[in-house]
């Protein structure tokens, strides 16, 4: 029986050569180019956890890379998309209970905000303009302070009603399930600091550029 003795140094050299060859083979494999920009855009928007927030699971729509139809453009006008793309994630069904709550919240905000505008903001604005015409700076400053407080309260009520309840109600009615802008955990209207507000608000522009500009540009290389 012959015993084959291989030096340890030869084994190490052979193993290193095999590793080098494997690394070279991996580097020689070309990366797969991005050929379906709408599919990547759909992957960016389809988030099951966000779809579950509206009371239904996500259903991925078909990718349509052709010319948009009038029906789809009309749906984009009704849904709170804010931006256009070929496809959006859709919820499987609507939640009547959530729609009723959002409609009630919207009505309460409007009913509280409109009297604020009619009974406090409009009269204070008339007083400010009258005092400025009469040259009474003290009365104008006093009325302006009252106008500022009333305007801020009315703005908050109407802003909350339209941009929170109204857009969420439109999303629920049209089964629009992309909650990138309207997610509860990081809502830009609930930002505590100016830096947080700016970062959350620019997230929409970031995702729009990623879907509309960066991803299609990457598919052209």
Tab-separated table of C-alpha atoms in Angstrom:
chain	number	residue	atom	x	y	z
A	1	UNK	CA	0.000	0.000	0.000
A	2	UNK	CA	1.486	3.293	-1.143
A	3	UNK	CA	1.126	6.323	1.040
A	4	UNK	CA	0.903	9.660	-0.770
A	5	UNK	CA	2.444	12.457	1.260
A	6	UNK	CA	1.482	15.941	0.114
A	7	UNK	CA	3.197	18.894	1.734
A	8	UNK	CA	0.953	21.227	3.670
A	9	UNK	CA	2.283	24.191	1.715
A	10	UNK	CA	1.081	22.611	-1.555
A	11	UNK	CA	-2.407	22.147	-0.098
A	12	UNK	CA	-2.554	25.791	0.965
A	13	UNK	CA	-1.349	26.933	-2.465
A	14	UNK	CA	-3.938	24.760	-4.242
A	15	UNK	CA	-6.755	26.033	-1.999
A	16	UNK	CA	-5.725	29.621	-2.596
A	17	UNK	CA	-5.629	28.999	-6.337
A	18	UNK	CA	-9.152	27.500	-6.224
A	19	UNK	CA	-10.455	30.524	-4.287
A	20	UNK	CA	-8.842	32.906	-6.774
A	21	UNK	CA	-10.384	31.023	-9.693
A	22	UNK	CA	-13.822	31.113	-8.036
A	23	UNK	CA	-13.570	34.847	-7.416
A	24	UNK	CA	-12.512	35.421	-11.022
A	25	UNK	CA	-15.464	33.366	-12.244
A	26	UNK	CA	-17.862	35.406	-10.116
A	27	UNK	CA	-16.434	38.670	-11.456
A	28	UNK	CA	-16.792	37.406	-15.025
A	29	UNK	CA	-20.559	36.915	-14.613
A	30	UNK	CA	-22.278	40.119	-15.847
A	31	UNK	CA	-24.947	41.703	-13.685
A	32	UNK	CA	-28.491	41.396	-14.967
A	33	UNK	CA	-29.654	44.778	-16.257
A	34	UNK	CA	-32.892	46.309	-15.053
A	35	UNK	CA	-35.233	45.746	-17.977
A	36	UNK	CA	-38.624	46.344	-16.428
A	37	UNK	CA	-38.766	49.743	-14.778
A	38	UNK	CA	-42.493	49.561	-13.919
A	39	UNK	CA	-41.924	46.217	-12.185
A	40	UNK	CA	-39.225	47.767	-10.013
A	41	UNK	CA	-41.487	50.724	-9.309
A	42	UNK	CA	-44.251	48.356	-8.247
A	43	UNK	CA	-41.872	46.569	-5.917
A	44	UNK	CA	-41.023	49.881	-4.316
A	45	UNK	CA	-44.663	50.673	-3.607
A	46	UNK	CA	-46.156	47.271	-2.770
A	47	UNK	CA	-45.873	46.988	1.007
A	48	UNK	CA	-48.241	44.473	2.691
A	49	UNK	CA	-47.942	46.122	6.096
A	50	UNK	CA	-49.126	49.416	4.624
A	51	UNK	CA	-51.975	47.726	2.796
A	52	UNK	CA	-53.120	46.057	5.992
A	53	UNK	CA	-53.397	49.516	7.581
A	54	UNK	CA	-56.335	50.317	5.311
A	55	UNK	CA	-58.134	47.113	6.293
A	56	UNK	CA	-57.260	44.882	3.348
A	57	UNK	CA	-54.372	42.877	1.978
A	58	UNK	CA	-52.340	44.040	-1.005
A	59	UNK	CA	-53.126	42.750	-4.470
A	60	UNK	CA	-50.469	43.550	-7.057
A	61	UNK	CA	-51.981	44.899	-10.271
A	62	UNK	CA	-50.778	43.932	-13.697
A	63	UNK	CA	-47.969	45.976	-15.191
A	64	UNK	CA	-49.133	47.954	-18.213
A	65	UNK	CA	-46.226	49.481	-20.103
A	66	UNK	CA	-48.360	50.734	-22.982
A	67	UNK	CA	-50.213	54.004	-23.422
A	68	UNK	CA	-52.436	54.928	-20.459
A	69	UNK	CA	-56.178	54.574	-20.917
A	70	UNK	CA	-58.723	57.258	-20.106
A	71	UNK	CA	-60.203	55.073	-17.371
A	72	UNK	CA	-56.827	54.672	-15.665
A	73	UNK	CA	-56.064	58.391	-15.951
A	74	UNK	CA	-59.471	59.142	-14.427
A	75	UNK	CA	-58.706	56.760	-11.576
A	76	UNK	CA	-55.374	58.535	-11.002
A	77	UNK	CA	-57.232	61.854	-10.795
A	78	UNK	CA	-59.662	60.455	-8.200
A	79	UNK	CA	-57.100	58.553	-6.120
A	80	UNK	CA	-54.612	60.503	-3.979
A	81	UNK	CA	-51.671	59.455	-6.141
A	82	UNK	CA	-50.055	62.946	-6.419
A	83	UNK	CA	-47.730	61.390	-9.011
A	84	UNK	CA	-48.343	59.219	-12.092
A	85	UNK	CA	-46.889	55.806	-12.766
A	86	UNK	CA	-47.953	52.761	-14.761
A	87	UNK	CA	-49.328	50.794	-11.827
A	88	UNK	CA	-50.147	51.206	-8.154
A	89	UNK	CA	-50.809	48.540	-5.513
A	90	UNK	CA	-54.529	48.042	-4.947
A	91	UNK	CA	-56.389	46.800	-1.901
A	92	UNK	CA	-58.614	43.771	-2.430
A	93	UNK	CA	-61.667	45.435	-0.885
A	94	UNK	CA	-62.892	48.588	0.778
A	95	UNK	CA	-63.546	48.979	4.485
A	96	UNK	CA	-67.000	50.575	5.017
A	97	UNK	CA	-66.320	51.148	8.722
A	98	UNK	CA	-63.091	53.005	8.011
A	99	UNK	CA	-64.756	55.041	5.253
A	100	UNK	CA	-67.534	56.048	7.658
A	101	UNK	CA	-65.016	57.108	10.306
A	102	UNK	CA	-62.953	59.133	7.816
A	103	UNK	CA	-66.078	60.816	6.424
A	104	UNK	CA	-67.201	61.731	9.946
A	105	UNK	CA	-63.764	63.088	10.808
A	106	UNK	CA	-63.681	65.137	7.599
A	107	UNK	CA	-67.148	66.563	8.259
A	108	UNK	CA	-66.236	67.519	11.827
A	109	UNK	CA	-63.056	69.276	10.692
A	110	UNK	CA	-64.939	71.212	7.998
A	111	UNK	CA	-67.797	72.122	10.344
A	112	UNK	CA	-65.298	73.382	12.920
A	113	UNK	CA	-63.073	75.171	10.413
A	114	UNK	CA	-65.623	77.047	8.294
A	115	UNK	CA	-67.204	78.916	11.244
A	116	UNK	CA	-63.689	79.845	12.311
A	117	UNK	CA	-63.160	81.429	8.912
A	118	UNK	CA	-66.570	83.123	8.720
A	119	UNK	CA	-66.872	84.381	12.306
A	120	UNK	CA	-63.294	85.237	13.264
A	121	UNK	CA	-60.936	85.415	10.292
A	122	UNK	CA	-63.123	87.450	7.920
A	123	UNK	CA	-64.136	90.096	10.536
A	124	UNK	CA	-60.553	90.408	11.819
A	125	UNK	CA	-59.292	90.851	8.278
A	126	UNK	CA	-61.849	93.613	7.680
A	127	UNK	CA	-60.717	95.358	10.890
A	128	UNK	CA	-57.060	95.134	9.845
A	129	UNK	CA	-57.747	96.594	6.420
A	130	UNK	CA	-59.939	99.347	7.888
A	131	UNK	CA	-57.314	100.268	10.495
A	132	UNK	CA	-54.598	100.391	7.856
A	133	UNK	CA	-56.709	102.671	5.673
A	134	UNK	CA	-57.383	104.946	8.674
A	135	UNK	CA	-53.731	104.976	9.697
A	136	UNK	CA	-54.425	103.507	13.155
A	137	UNK	CA	-51.406	101.258	13.647
A	138	UNK	CA	-52.348	100.188	17.199
A	139	UNK	CA	-55.785	98.905	16.157
A	140	UNK	CA	-54.244	97.254	13.099
A	141	UNK	CA	-51.642	95.437	15.231
A	142	UNK	CA	-54.279	94.234	17.714
A	143	UNK	CA	-56.560	92.962	14.955
A	144	UNK	CA	-53.593	91.365	13.204
A	145	UNK	CA	-52.710	89.334	16.307
A	146	UNK	CA	-56.298	88.103	16.554
A	147	UNK	CA	-56.240	87.300	12.842
A	148	UNK	CA	-53.010	85.311	13.226
A	149	UNK	CA	-54.371	83.104	16.021
A	150	UNK	CA	-57.689	82.505	14.252
A	151	UNK	CA	-55.985	81.811	10.942
A	152	UNK	CA	-53.660	79.258	12.532
A	153	UNK	CA	-56.551	77.401	14.196
A	154	UNK	CA	-58.646	77.388	11.019
A	155	UNK	CA	-55.668	76.308	8.929
A	156	UNK	CA	-54.939	73.354	11.215
A	157	UNK	CA	-58.550	72.164	11.166
A	158	UNK	CA	-58.969	72.406	7.405
A	159	UNK	CA	-55.494	71.011	6.747
A	160	UNK	CA	-56.169	67.992	8.960
A	161	UNK	CA	-59.561	67.441	7.366
A	162	UNK	CA	-58.430	67.713	3.749
A	163	UNK	CA	-54.932	66.232	3.763
A	164	UNK	CA	-55.501	63.533	6.365
A	165	UNK	CA	-59.137	62.457	6.401
A	166	UNK	CA	-60.026	63.582	2.873
A	167	UNK	CA	-57.079	61.937	1.124
A	168	UNK	CA	-57.383	58.768	3.204
A	169	UNK	CA	-61.094	58.642	2.380
A	170	UNK	CA	-60.312	58.984	-1.333
A	171	UNK	CA	-57.674	56.255	-1.006
A	172	UNK	CA	-60.144	53.926	0.699
A	173	UNK	CA	-62.875	54.624	-1.871
A	174	UNK	CA	-60.565	53.970	-4.847
A	175	UNK	CA	-58.757	51.048	-3.126
A	176	UNK	CA	-55.480	52.944	-3.469
A	177	UNK	CA	-53.033	50.988	-1.285
A	178	UNK	CA	-49.779	52.919	-1.622
A	179	UNK	CA	-49.273	54.316	1.887
A	180	UNK	CA	-45.806	55.768	1.305
A	181	UNK	CA	-47.060	59.299	1.889
A	182	UNK	CA	-49.905	58.563	4.297
A	183	UNK	CA	-48.339	55.962	6.589
A	184	UNK	CA	-49.322	56.388	10.223
A	185	UNK	CA	-45.897	55.857	11.783
A	186	UNK	CA	-44.119	58.630	9.852
A	187	UNK	CA	-46.776	61.118	8.808
A	188	UNK	CA	-45.132	64.338	7.667
A	189	UNK	CA	-47.920	66.476	9.143
A	190	UNK	CA	-47.153	65.043	12.593
A	191	UNK	CA	-43.454	65.969	12.482
A	192	UNK	CA	-42.113	67.316	15.773
A	193	UNK	CA	-39.197	69.300	14.334
A	194	UNK	CA	-38.522	71.275	11.171
A	195	UNK	CA	-35.767	68.856	10.151
A	196	UNK	CA	-38.108	65.870	10.519
A	197	UNK	CA	-40.847	67.681	8.585
A	198	UNK	CA	-38.451	68.509	5.743
A	199	UNK	CA	-37.121	64.963	5.551
A	200	UNK	CA	-40.552	63.318	5.543
A	201	UNK	CA	-41.990	65.786	3.045
A	202	UNK	CA	-39.090	65.214	0.626
A	203	UNK	CA	-39.603	61.459	0.806
A	204	UNK	CA	-42.373	61.774	-1.788
A	205	UNK	CA	-40.085	63.641	-4.190
A	206	UNK	CA	-37.338	61.085	-3.560
A	207	UNK	CA	-39.542	58.112	-4.437
A	208	UNK	CA	-40.972	59.946	-7.456
A	209	UNK	CA	-37.468	60.588	-8.820
A	210	UNK	CA	-36.490	56.989	-8.061
A	211	UNK	CA	-39.519	55.551	-9.871
A	212	UNK	CA	-39.755	58.015	-12.747
A	213	UNK	CA	-36.149	59.054	-13.452
A	214	UNK	CA	-33.518	56.839	-11.814
A	215	UNK	CA	-35.043	53.410	-12.498
A	216	UNK	CA	-35.858	54.063	-16.203
A	217	UNK	CA	-32.409	55.634	-16.653
A	218	UNK	CA	-30.770	52.539	-15.150
A	219	UNK	CA	-32.622	50.334	-17.652
A	220	UNK	CA	-31.041	52.217	-20.581
A	221	UNK	CA	-27.446	51.273	-19.794
